[in-house]
Short mmCIF file of C-alpha atoms and ligand atoms in Angstrom, two decimals:
data_model
loop_
_atom_site.label_atom_id
_atom_site.label_comp_id
_atom_site.label_asym_id
_atom_site.label_seq_id
_atom_site.Cartn_x
_atom_site.Cartn_y
_atom_site.Cartn_z
CA MET A 587 5.29 28.76 6.94
CA ASP A 588 2.83 31.16 5.22
CA ASN A 589 -0.59 29.41 5.55
CA ASN A 590 -2.06 31.34 2.57
CA THR A 591 0.14 29.42 0.15
CA ILE A 592 -1.03 25.94 1.45
CA PRO A 593 -3.66 24.58 -1.06
CA VAL A 594 -6.97 23.67 0.52
CA MET A 595 -8.12 21.26 -2.19
CA GLU A 596 -6.96 17.76 -2.34
CA PRO A 597 -4.86 16.11 -3.78
CA ASP A 598 -3.04 19.42 -4.43
CA ARG A 599 -2.35 19.95 -0.78
CA GLN A 600 -0.62 16.56 -0.50
CA TYR A 601 1.50 17.28 -3.63
CA TYR A 602 2.43 20.62 -1.86
CA TYR A 603 3.58 18.58 1.19
CA MET A 604 5.27 16.00 -0.82
CA ASN A 605 7.41 18.82 -2.37
CA LEU A 606 8.27 20.25 1.14
CA CYS A 607 9.18 16.71 2.29
CA LYS A 608 11.36 16.45 -0.86
CA GLN A 609 13.35 19.43 0.00
CA GLN A 610 13.71 18.33 3.70
CA LEU A 611 14.93 14.90 2.50
CA LEU A 612 17.38 16.38 0.16
CA ASP A 613 18.93 18.21 3.13
CA LEU A 614 19.06 15.07 5.06
CA ARG A 615 20.61 13.08 2.12
CA THR A 616 23.43 15.73 1.87
CA LYS A 617 23.98 15.74 5.61
CA LEU A 618 24.30 11.94 5.78
CA ASN A 619 25.92 11.47 2.40
CA ARG A 620 23.87 8.41 1.44
CA SER A 621 20.40 7.72 0.35
CA VAL A 622 17.61 7.63 2.77
CA THR A 623 15.54 4.50 2.81
CA TYR A 624 12.05 3.26 3.82
CA CYS A 625 10.43 -0.06 4.52
CA VAL A 626 6.63 -0.70 4.67
CA THR A 627 5.60 -3.85 6.52
CA THR A 628 1.88 -4.75 5.76
CA PHE A 629 -0.33 -7.02 7.94
CA GLY A 630 -3.89 -8.29 7.10
CA CYS A 631 -5.93 -8.28 4.01
CA GLN A 632 -5.94 -7.16 0.44
CA MET A 633 -7.28 -3.90 1.29
CA ASN A 634 -4.17 -3.07 3.49
CA ALA A 635 -1.92 -4.45 0.83
CA HIS A 636 -3.45 -2.07 -1.59
CA ASP A 637 -3.28 0.86 0.88
CA SER A 638 0.52 0.04 1.28
CA GLU A 639 0.98 0.60 -2.39
CA LYS A 640 -0.44 4.06 -1.87
CA LEU A 641 2.01 4.78 0.98
CA LYS A 642 4.88 3.57 -1.06
CA GLY A 643 3.92 5.81 -3.89
CA ILE A 644 3.98 8.82 -1.70
CA LEU A 645 7.47 7.83 -0.17
CA ASP A 646 8.91 7.23 -3.57
CA GLU A 647 7.65 10.47 -4.77
CA ILE A 648 9.30 12.30 -1.67
CA GLY A 649 12.51 10.64 -2.70
CA TYR A 650 12.97 7.71 -0.19
CA GLU A 651 14.37 4.57 -1.47
CA GLU A 652 12.57 1.27 -0.77
CA ILE A 653 14.46 -1.46 0.93
CA GLU A 654 13.06 -4.75 2.64
CA ASP A 655 14.73 -4.23 5.97
CA GLU A 656 13.34 -2.84 9.20
CA LYS A 657 16.71 -1.05 9.68
CA ALA A 658 15.46 1.62 7.15
CA ASP A 659 15.43 5.34 7.95
CA PHE A 660 11.59 5.32 7.79
CA VAL A 661 9.59 2.35 8.87
CA ILE A 662 5.96 2.09 8.54
CA TYR A 663 3.68 -0.61 9.82
CA ASN A 664 0.34 -0.80 8.15
CA THR A 665 -1.67 -2.75 10.86
CA CYS A 666 -4.46 -5.11 11.14
CA THR A 667 -6.70 -5.76 14.16
CA ILE A 668 -9.16 -8.37 12.92
CA ARG A 669 -7.74 -10.96 15.42
CA GLU A 670 -5.82 -10.37 18.71
CA ASN A 671 -2.73 -11.94 17.44
CA ALA A 672 -2.37 -9.42 14.81
CA ASN A 673 -2.21 -6.73 17.58
CA LEU A 674 0.37 -8.90 19.55
CA LYS A 675 2.43 -9.19 16.41
CA LEU A 676 2.75 -5.45 16.11
CA TYR A 677 3.93 -4.99 19.71
CA GLY A 678 6.45 -7.64 19.19
CA HIS A 679 7.93 -5.85 16.23
CA LEU A 680 7.96 -2.57 18.14
CA GLY A 681 10.11 -4.00 20.91
CA HIS A 682 12.63 -4.95 18.29
CA LEU A 683 12.46 -1.55 16.45
CA LYS A 684 13.29 0.32 19.59
CA LYS A 685 16.72 -1.19 19.66
CA ILE A 686 17.38 -0.28 16.09
CA LYS A 687 16.32 3.23 16.59
CA GLN A 688 18.78 3.67 19.49
CA LYS A 689 21.36 3.11 16.81
CA ASN A 690 20.00 5.47 14.19
CA PRO A 691 18.72 8.72 15.43
CA HIS A 692 17.19 9.71 12.05
CA MET A 693 14.97 6.71 12.12
CA ILE A 694 11.24 7.53 11.87
CA ILE A 695 8.68 4.95 13.01
CA CYS A 696 5.17 5.42 11.67
CA LEU A 697 2.04 3.25 12.47
CA CYS A 698 -1.17 3.35 10.63
CA GLY A 699 -4.04 1.16 9.65
CA CYS A 700 -6.97 -0.67 11.39
CA MET A 701 -5.30 -1.09 14.70
CA MET A 702 -4.75 2.54 15.07
CA GLN A 703 -8.52 3.23 15.04
CA GLU A 704 -8.85 1.71 18.57
CA PRO A 705 -8.30 4.28 21.38
CA HIS A 706 -6.77 1.69 23.73
CA VAL A 707 -4.06 1.12 21.15
CA ILE A 708 -3.26 4.75 20.82
CA GLU A 709 -2.91 4.95 24.80
CA THR A 710 -0.66 1.96 24.83
CA ILE A 711 1.63 3.63 22.09
CA LYS A 712 1.71 6.93 23.84
CA THR A 713 2.62 5.33 27.35
CA LYS A 714 4.74 2.41 26.36
CA TYR A 715 6.11 3.00 22.94
CA LYS A 716 7.28 6.72 23.10
CA PHE A 717 9.86 6.22 20.43
CA VAL A 718 7.07 6.02 17.71
CA ASP A 719 6.89 9.22 15.59
CA ILE A 720 3.66 9.19 13.60
CA VAL A 721 0.29 7.58 13.97
CA PHE A 722 -2.61 7.60 11.73
CA GLY A 723 -5.70 5.58 11.06
CA THR A 724 -7.60 4.11 8.13
CA HIS A 725 -9.33 7.22 6.86
CA ASN A 726 -6.33 9.44 6.23
CA ILE A 727 -3.56 7.42 4.72
CA TYR A 728 -3.61 10.02 1.85
CA LYS A 729 -2.13 12.44 4.26
CA LEU A 730 1.08 10.71 4.83
CA ALA A 731 3.26 13.59 3.30
CA GLU A 732 1.37 16.23 5.42
CA LEU A 733 1.98 14.24 8.65
CA ILE A 734 5.63 13.67 7.83
CA TYR A 735 6.16 17.38 7.45
CA LYS A 736 4.27 18.16 10.61
CA HIS A 737 6.58 15.73 12.53
CA TYR A 738 9.45 17.41 10.91
CA GLU A 739 8.31 20.85 11.98
CA GLU A 740 7.18 19.89 15.58
CA ASP A 741 9.61 17.14 16.31
CA GLU A 742 7.22 15.26 18.40
CA LEU A 743 4.70 12.45 18.22
CA VAL A 744 2.13 13.22 15.58
CA VAL A 745 -1.25 11.36 16.05
CA GLU A 746 -4.16 12.00 13.58
CA VAL A 747 -6.83 9.32 13.89
CA LEU A 748 -10.25 10.25 12.42
CA GLU A 749 -13.45 8.57 13.52
CA LYS A 750 -15.26 8.77 10.24
CA ASN A 751 -14.48 8.22 6.59
CA ASP A 752 -16.04 11.29 5.24
CA ARG A 753 -13.63 12.10 2.39
CA TYR A 754 -11.60 9.98 0.03
CA VAL A 755 -8.59 11.42 -1.86
CA GLU A 756 -7.78 9.66 -5.01
CA ASN A 757 -5.11 10.47 -7.75
CA LEU A 758 -2.15 10.30 -5.52
CA PRO A 759 1.00 8.33 -6.54
CA THR A 760 1.07 4.61 -6.00
CA LYS A 761 3.66 2.09 -6.35
CA ARG A 762 2.41 -1.26 -7.56
CA LYS A 763 3.83 -4.69 -6.63
CA TYR A 764 3.18 -6.02 -9.97
CA SER A 765 2.96 -4.02 -13.23
CA PHE A 766 0.43 -6.37 -14.81
CA LYS A 767 -2.07 -6.76 -11.84
CA CYS A 768 -3.56 -4.47 -9.42
CA GLY A 769 -6.37 -3.95 -6.75
CA VAL A 770 -8.93 -1.28 -7.23
CA ASN A 771 -10.98 -0.08 -4.29
CA ILE A 772 -14.63 -0.01 -5.32
CA MET A 773 -15.94 0.71 -1.92
CA TYR A 774 -14.80 1.27 1.66
CA GLY A 775 -16.13 0.35 5.14
CA CYS A 776 -18.79 -2.13 6.07
CA ASN A 777 -22.36 -1.85 7.28
CA ASN A 778 -22.89 -5.46 8.11
CA PHE A 779 -21.84 -5.66 11.69
CA CYS A 780 -21.33 -9.39 11.94
CA SER A 781 -21.26 -9.88 15.72
CA TYR A 782 -17.62 -10.96 16.03
CA CYS A 783 -16.07 -8.63 13.66
CA ILE A 784 -14.28 -5.24 14.36
CA VAL A 785 -14.18 -4.07 10.83
CA PRO A 786 -17.30 -1.94 10.84
CA TYR A 787 -15.82 -0.03 13.88
CA VAL A 788 -12.39 0.53 12.31
CA ARG A 789 -13.21 0.98 8.72
CA GLY A 790 -16.50 3.05 9.16
CA ARG A 791 -19.69 3.06 7.21
CA GLU A 792 -20.06 1.57 3.78
CA LYS A 793 -19.32 4.13 1.01
CA SER A 794 -19.11 3.17 -2.70
CA ARG A 795 -16.95 5.08 -5.24
CA THR A 796 -18.85 6.22 -8.26
CA PRO A 797 -18.72 4.09 -11.44
CA GLU A 798 -17.09 6.87 -13.42
CA GLU A 799 -14.18 7.13 -10.92
CA ILE A 800 -13.68 3.31 -10.99
CA ILE A 801 -13.87 2.95 -14.72
CA CYS A 802 -11.47 5.96 -15.15
CA GLU A 803 -9.00 4.21 -12.82
CA VAL A 804 -9.32 0.91 -14.65
CA LYS A 805 -8.85 2.44 -17.88
CA ARG A 806 -5.65 4.30 -16.59
CA LEU A 807 -4.31 1.01 -15.26
CA ALA A 808 -5.09 -0.91 -18.56
CA LYS A 809 -3.19 1.81 -20.52
CA SER A 810 -0.11 1.42 -18.19
CA GLY A 811 -0.09 -2.44 -18.79
CA VAL A 812 -2.37 -4.00 -16.21
CA LYS A 813 -4.14 -7.05 -17.40
CA GLU A 814 -5.75 -8.14 -14.22
CA VAL A 815 -7.80 -6.24 -11.75
CA MET A 816 -9.10 -7.22 -8.38
CA LEU A 817 -12.16 -5.17 -7.33
CA LEU A 818 -11.78 -4.68 -3.63
CA GLY A 819 -14.49 -4.07 -0.96
CA GLN A 820 -15.58 -5.73 2.41
CA ASN A 821 -18.74 -6.63 0.69
CA VAL A 822 -18.65 -6.05 -2.89
CA ASN A 823 -22.22 -7.33 -3.40
CA SER A 824 -23.60 -4.36 -1.77
CA TYR A 825 -21.69 -2.10 -4.11
CA GLY A 826 -23.88 1.03 -5.02
CA LYS A 827 -26.44 0.57 -2.13
CA GLN A 828 -27.55 3.71 -0.25
CA TYR A 829 -28.38 3.87 3.31
CA ALA A 830 -30.24 6.10 5.83
CA TYR A 831 -28.79 6.34 9.21
CA ASP A 832 -30.77 6.98 12.25
CA ASN A 833 -28.68 6.78 15.39
CA ASP A 834 -27.54 3.04 15.36
CA LYS A 835 -30.19 2.07 12.89
CA ILE A 836 -29.01 1.55 9.40
CA SER A 837 -31.60 1.11 6.59
CA GLU A 838 -31.23 0.63 2.83
CA VAL A 839 -32.76 3.23 0.68
CA GLU A 840 -34.07 2.66 -2.88
CA SER A 841 -31.66 3.95 -5.44
CA ASP A 842 -30.98 3.54 -9.17
CA ASN A 843 -27.25 3.42 -8.64
CA VAL A 844 -25.17 1.16 -10.70
CA SER A 845 -25.21 -2.31 -8.96
CA PHE A 846 -22.12 -4.57 -8.53
CA PRO A 847 -23.08 -6.84 -11.54
CA GLU A 848 -23.68 -3.82 -13.63
CA LEU A 849 -20.22 -2.43 -12.62
CA LEU A 850 -18.62 -5.69 -13.48
CA ARG A 851 -19.97 -5.55 -16.92
CA LEU A 852 -18.56 -2.06 -17.30
CA VAL A 853 -15.16 -3.13 -15.98
CA CYS A 854 -15.00 -6.08 -18.45
CA LYS A 855 -15.65 -3.57 -21.43
CA VAL A 856 -12.40 -1.90 -20.74
CA ASP A 857 -9.83 -2.70 -23.38
CA GLY A 858 -6.62 -4.38 -22.17
CA ILE A 859 -8.11 -5.81 -19.15
CA GLN A 860 -8.08 -9.45 -19.54
CA ARG A 861 -9.07 -10.85 -16.18
CA VAL A 862 -11.34 -9.45 -13.44
CA ARG A 863 -11.51 -10.64 -9.95
CA PHE A 864 -13.30 -9.44 -6.82
CA MET A 865 -13.17 -9.87 -3.12
CA THR A 866 -15.19 -10.27 -0.74
CA SER A 867 -18.82 -11.47 -1.45
CA HIS A 868 -21.22 -11.72 1.45
CA PRO A 869 -23.52 -14.62 0.67
CA LYS A 870 -26.62 -12.74 1.83
CA ASP A 871 -26.27 -10.13 -0.91
CA LEU A 872 -25.16 -12.50 -3.76
CA SER A 873 -27.56 -11.94 -6.54
CA ASP A 874 -28.83 -14.03 -9.40
CA GLU A 875 -27.68 -11.20 -11.66
CA LEU A 876 -24.19 -11.63 -10.39
CA ILE A 877 -24.11 -15.31 -11.10
CA LYS A 878 -25.49 -14.47 -14.58
CA VAL A 879 -22.69 -11.93 -15.16
CA MET A 880 -19.97 -14.37 -14.00
CA ALA A 881 -21.42 -17.06 -16.29
CA GLU A 882 -21.57 -14.76 -19.23
CA GLU A 883 -18.50 -12.52 -18.97
CA PRO A 884 -15.28 -14.45 -20.09
CA LYS A 885 -13.13 -11.96 -18.41
CA ILE A 886 -14.46 -12.69 -14.97
CA CYS A 887 -12.26 -15.25 -13.21
CA LYS A 888 -14.10 -18.53 -12.43
CA HIS A 889 -13.28 -18.06 -8.73
CA LEU A 890 -15.61 -16.96 -5.98
CA HIS A 891 -14.50 -16.19 -2.37
CA LEU A 892 -17.75 -16.77 -0.35
CA PRO A 893 -17.04 -16.76 3.36
CA VAL A 894 -19.25 -19.10 5.15
CA GLN A 895 -17.98 -18.51 8.81
CA SER A 896 -19.91 -21.44 10.22
CA GLY A 897 -22.08 -24.30 8.98
CA SER A 898 -24.49 -24.13 11.86
CA THR A 899 -27.60 -22.00 11.39
CA GLU A 900 -27.81 -21.42 15.15
CA ILE A 901 -24.31 -19.97 15.18
CA LEU A 902 -24.74 -18.06 11.91
CA THR A 903 -27.83 -16.33 13.55
CA LYS A 904 -25.65 -15.39 16.58
CA MET A 905 -23.05 -14.19 14.23
CA ASN A 906 -25.66 -11.86 12.61
CA ARG A 907 -24.75 -13.36 9.14
CA ARG A 908 -28.28 -13.39 7.89
CA TYR A 909 -28.34 -16.66 6.15
CA THR A 910 -28.73 -20.31 7.05
CA LYS A 911 -26.92 -23.42 6.40
CA GLU A 912 -29.54 -24.45 4.03
CA SER A 913 -29.89 -21.17 2.09
CA TYR A 914 -25.93 -21.09 1.79
CA LEU A 915 -25.98 -24.63 0.37
CA GLU A 916 -28.80 -23.67 -2.11
CA LEU A 917 -26.79 -20.64 -3.17
CA VAL A 918 -23.75 -22.80 -3.86
CA THR A 919 -25.88 -25.34 -5.88
CA LYS A 920 -27.25 -22.39 -7.88
CA ILE A 921 -23.72 -21.04 -8.65
CA ARG A 922 -22.35 -24.45 -9.60
CA LYS A 923 -25.39 -25.07 -11.92
CA ALA A 924 -24.62 -21.82 -13.75
CA ILE A 925 -20.81 -22.10 -13.53
CA PRO A 926 -20.00 -25.79 -13.12
CA ASP A 927 -16.09 -25.54 -12.95
CA ILE A 928 -16.04 -22.58 -10.63
CA ALA A 929 -13.53 -22.61 -7.86
CA LEU A 930 -15.08 -21.70 -4.45
CA THR A 931 -13.03 -20.58 -1.44
CA THR A 932 -14.17 -19.52 2.04
CA ASP A 933 -13.45 -18.29 5.59
CA ILE A 934 -14.37 -20.23 8.61
CA ILE A 935 -14.39 -19.38 12.31
CA VAL A 936 -13.89 -22.05 14.92
CA GLY A 937 -15.07 -21.53 18.55
CA PHE A 938 -17.59 -18.69 18.27
CA PRO A 939 -19.21 -18.31 21.70
CA GLY A 940 -21.58 -20.96 22.44
CA GLU A 941 -20.44 -23.26 19.59
CA THR A 942 -21.36 -26.81 20.56
CA GLU A 943 -19.84 -30.00 19.27
CA GLU A 944 -22.96 -30.36 17.21
CA ASN A 945 -22.72 -26.87 15.80
CA PHE A 946 -19.16 -27.64 14.96
CA LEU A 947 -20.12 -30.78 13.09
CA ASP A 948 -22.44 -28.72 10.97
CA THR A 949 -19.43 -26.75 9.92
CA MET A 950 -17.44 -29.99 9.09
CA ASP A 951 -20.56 -31.13 7.14
CA ILE A 952 -20.83 -27.88 5.04
CA VAL A 953 -17.03 -28.29 4.15
CA GLU A 954 -17.77 -31.80 2.97
CA LYS A 955 -20.79 -30.85 0.98
CA VAL A 956 -19.52 -27.62 -0.65
CA ARG A 957 -16.09 -29.01 -1.26
CA TYR A 958 -14.09 -25.81 -1.21
CA ASP A 959 -11.01 -25.43 -3.41
CA GLN A 960 -9.42 -23.59 -0.29
CA ALA A 961 -10.69 -22.55 3.13
CA PHE A 962 -8.99 -20.07 5.35
CA THR A 963 -9.67 -21.27 9.10
CA PHE A 964 -9.47 -19.02 12.09
CA ILE A 965 -9.82 -19.36 15.71
CA TYR A 966 -12.44 -17.02 17.06
CA SER A 967 -10.91 -13.98 18.65
CA LYS A 968 -12.65 -11.71 21.04
CA ARG A 969 -12.62 -8.08 19.79
CA SER A 970 -13.51 -5.10 21.82
CA LYS A 971 -16.78 -3.31 21.23
CA THR A 972 -18.18 -6.31 19.18
CA PRO A 973 -21.48 -7.90 20.44
CA ALA A 974 -19.84 -11.39 20.50
CA ALA A 975 -17.17 -10.26 23.04
CA ALA A 976 -19.94 -9.88 25.64
CA MET A 977 -21.73 -13.12 24.91
CA ASP A 978 -21.74 -15.94 27.50
CA ASN A 979 -20.22 -19.32 26.92
CA GLN A 980 -16.92 -18.44 25.49
CA VAL A 981 -15.58 -21.76 24.26
CA ASP A 982 -12.87 -23.58 26.17
CA GLU A 983 -9.39 -23.10 24.55
CA ALA A 984 -8.54 -26.78 24.57
CA ILE A 985 -11.87 -27.61 22.83
CA ILE A 986 -11.30 -25.00 20.29
CA LYS A 987 -7.82 -26.26 19.46
CA ASP A 988 -9.10 -29.84 18.95
CA ARG A 989 -11.93 -28.64 16.64
CA PHE A 990 -9.43 -26.45 14.81
CA SER A 991 -7.12 -29.29 14.08
CA ARG A 992 -9.96 -31.57 13.06
CA LEU A 993 -11.26 -28.74 10.63
CA LEU A 994 -7.81 -28.15 9.23
CA GLN A 995 -7.39 -31.71 8.37
CA LEU A 996 -10.65 -31.87 6.61
CA VAL A 997 -10.24 -28.76 4.56
CA ASN A 998 -6.68 -29.77 3.53
CA LYS A 999 -7.96 -33.14 2.40
CA VAL A 1000 -11.00 -31.57 0.52
CA SER A 1001 -8.98 -28.84 -1.16
CA SER A 1002 -6.13 -31.17 -2.36
CA GLU A 1003 -8.93 -33.52 -3.83
CA GLN A 1004 -10.56 -30.47 -5.49
CA THR A 1005 -7.11 -29.28 -6.87
CA LYS A 1006 -6.81 -32.71 -8.56
CA ARG A 1007 -9.77 -32.05 -10.68
CA PHE A 1008 -7.68 -29.90 -13.01
CA ASP A 1009 -5.16 -32.81 -13.64
CA GLY A 1010 -4.06 -32.92 -17.33
CA LEU A 1011 -5.98 -29.92 -18.35
CA VAL A 1012 -4.82 -26.97 -20.38
CA LYS A 1013 -5.27 -23.61 -18.60
CA ASP A 1014 -4.45 -20.01 -19.19
CA VAL A 1015 -1.94 -18.89 -16.69
CA LEU A 1016 -0.99 -15.37 -15.86
CA VAL A 1017 2.85 -15.51 -14.96
CA GLU A 1018 3.44 -13.63 -11.84
CA GLU A 1019 7.17 -14.15 -11.12
CA ILE A 1020 10.29 -16.28 -11.41
CA ASN A 1021 10.23 -19.05 -9.07
CA HIS A 1022 12.00 -18.22 -5.75
CA GLN A 1023 13.50 -21.68 -5.30
CA ASP A 1024 14.29 -22.69 -8.90
CA ASN A 1025 14.99 -19.85 -11.41
CA SER A 1026 14.49 -22.19 -14.37
CA LEU A 1027 10.76 -22.07 -13.40
CA VAL A 1028 8.12 -19.29 -13.44
CA THR A 1029 5.15 -19.26 -11.25
CA GLY A 1030 1.56 -18.07 -12.26
CA LYS A 1031 -2.14 -18.52 -11.49
CA THR A 1032 -5.00 -19.96 -13.37
CA ASP A 1033 -8.34 -18.34 -13.63
CA GLU A 1034 -9.43 -20.39 -10.72
CA ASN A 1035 -6.45 -18.97 -8.68
CA VAL A 1036 -4.53 -22.31 -8.71
CA THR A 1037 -0.74 -21.81 -8.46
CA VAL A 1038 1.31 -23.52 -11.24
CA HIS A 1039 5.07 -23.66 -11.68
CA PHE A 1040 6.59 -24.50 -15.21
CA LYS A 1041 9.73 -24.01 -17.22
CA GLY A 1042 10.14 -20.53 -18.54
CA SER A 1043 12.14 -17.40 -18.20
CA GLY A 1044 11.60 -13.81 -16.91
CA GLU A 1045 10.22 -12.56 -20.19
CA LEU A 1046 7.07 -14.42 -19.52
CA VAL A 1047 6.22 -12.43 -16.38
CA GLY A 1048 3.09 -10.49 -16.96
CA GLU A 1049 2.01 -12.65 -19.94
CA ILE A 1050 -0.93 -15.03 -20.01
CA VAL A 1051 0.19 -18.31 -21.57
CA LYS A 1052 -1.33 -21.76 -22.20
CA VAL A 1053 -0.04 -24.22 -19.63
CA LYS A 1054 -0.84 -28.08 -19.28
CA LEU A 1055 -1.24 -29.03 -15.64
CA ASN A 1056 0.79 -32.13 -15.52
CA GLU A 1057 1.40 -33.11 -11.87
CA CYS A 1058 -0.70 -32.03 -8.88
CA ARG A 1059 1.39 -31.64 -5.78
CA GLY A 1060 -1.31 -31.12 -3.24
CA PHE A 1061 -2.48 -27.49 -3.53
CA TYR A 1062 -0.33 -26.46 -6.66
CA TYR A 1063 0.70 -28.00 -9.99
CA LEU A 1064 3.86 -28.60 -12.01
CA GLY A 1065 2.89 -27.84 -15.68
CA GLU A 1066 4.41 -27.32 -19.16
CA ARG A 1067 3.79 -24.58 -21.52
CA ILE A 1068 2.20 -25.64 -24.79
N1 LIG B 1217 -12.11 -13.90 15.18
C1 LIG B 1217 -11.64 -14.75 14.21
N2 LIG B 1217 -11.78 -14.57 12.89
C2 LIG B 1217 -12.27 -13.41 12.38
N3 LIG B 1217 -12.64 -12.86 11.12
C3 LIG B 1217 -13.16 -11.75 11.32
N4 LIG B 1217 -13.33 -11.37 12.55
C4 LIG B 1217 -12.81 -12.45 13.40
C5 LIG B 1217 -12.69 -12.76 14.77
N5 LIG B 1217 -13.02 -11.80 15.76
C6 LIG B 1217 -12.40 -13.68 10.05
C7 LIG B 1217 -13.65 -13.94 9.19
C8 LIG B 1217 -13.31 -13.01 8.09
C9 LIG B 1217 -11.98 -13.12 7.87
C10 LIG B 1217 -11.36 -11.96 7.00
O1 LIG B 1217 -11.51 -12.96 9.13
O2 LIG B 1217 -13.66 -15.27 8.80
O3 LIG B 1217 -14.04 -13.55 6.91
FE1 LIG B 1218 -16.66 -8.05 9.16
FE2 LIG B 1218 -18.98 -9.12 8.40
FE3 LIG B 1218 -18.32 -6.70 7.45
FE4 LIG B 1218 -17.06 -8.98 6.67
S1 LIG B 1218 -19.14 -8.41 6.25
S2 LIG B 1218 -15.95 -7.00 7.33
S3 LIG B 1218 -16.97 -10.15 8.52
S4 LIG B 1218 -18.70 -7.26 9.66
#
């Protein structure tokens, strides 16, 4: 290859490699006399799901055909490492893939995402899973085509994991799961260092995209038929903040950058966008201005995901969450006063090191007091590098299991009671799909993120329609269009 012809600038460079891969794929197609397929499997959060849409966009552009089967010619796992069981799941899948690959010599196995940012994982792959072909991390998913081409040329394991997220490449092809709703990254990374969490180590330092870039993307999405956007970031409330870094010390620097509430107002102004959601909000950074914007802007969905993690101030301090049980409850009161019918959801960790029965009862108490519409509950998982992994008093497994099941019972009870509050109301529902079990029904979501099934056909998919919520079935509704 003549290096002089390779573009240096992105995204041109990646389009150049997509073209090379296209040629190479055409040859393979001719040789096999069939289409060449891919399958992307995504673990973890909304961010990963959104990244997978970018991976699929590149593979489509190259000419691969998507199938939902791990027997595909090109298999990618976009991994998660937030809890240990996410890692174990991947190794389980890899064992299975090894057998499939033995039967298909053209198969390429590619691993990317958060788990690949951990050096011990790369070591394990190199020694125990030698049949893997391409590995990259969270900071260079835009390079998929270049890495595929490198593997094609060198015919050996290609590993490219970067420690830092110093560049973002936008304007590459993406393949959206839904034509009418889409995630939009507004920031990357996290600077909070909650003591249990591996995210700041694998996703790097917090970096906000410019408002111009974001609005330009939202306008483009609206033009292509998107009605609902979900603004994505590990902590959207710190959007626009600037930081100074001095070794391990991170301090916020004054700036007149656009803040998150201001960004929300700008996004709401985009014609065609009818619903705006966002995720995730750290309680410590949730401002009065945000509450005001949520109350005033009809396009912003009346749903707030506000992870509490624990109801015990003692545990919250050890978690480095920087709020107390009382200040969280005050915040909830303030939010409910401004937006009375808002749906609140949360994340809760059970069994953080040193958690006593009394601490746990504080968590049960906060669930009762806040009355969450939905709560995602997790068993604490020890993650390497995090401060909590080195803490004494790791809680006994049997005690954690008992607490977890008591908590689950409570959150299920509370959230089904909360869901009932919409009984008989007429709500705007964005129809997402034809119901999988009964194709005379369609399924959609209310503003508050409640799932509703009602009689209707495929033409309704992507439309916002008025639906009466007739029958509450625990966490979802059966309704009728009016
Ligand atoms: N163990 C258990 N749960 C965790 N989470 C993050 N790190 C851990 C961990 N080490 C949970 C938090 C977070 C959600 C995305 O995952 O509740 O909000
Ligand atoms: Fe992890 Fe805390 Fe950052 Fe969320 S805010 S990603 S829990 S460190």
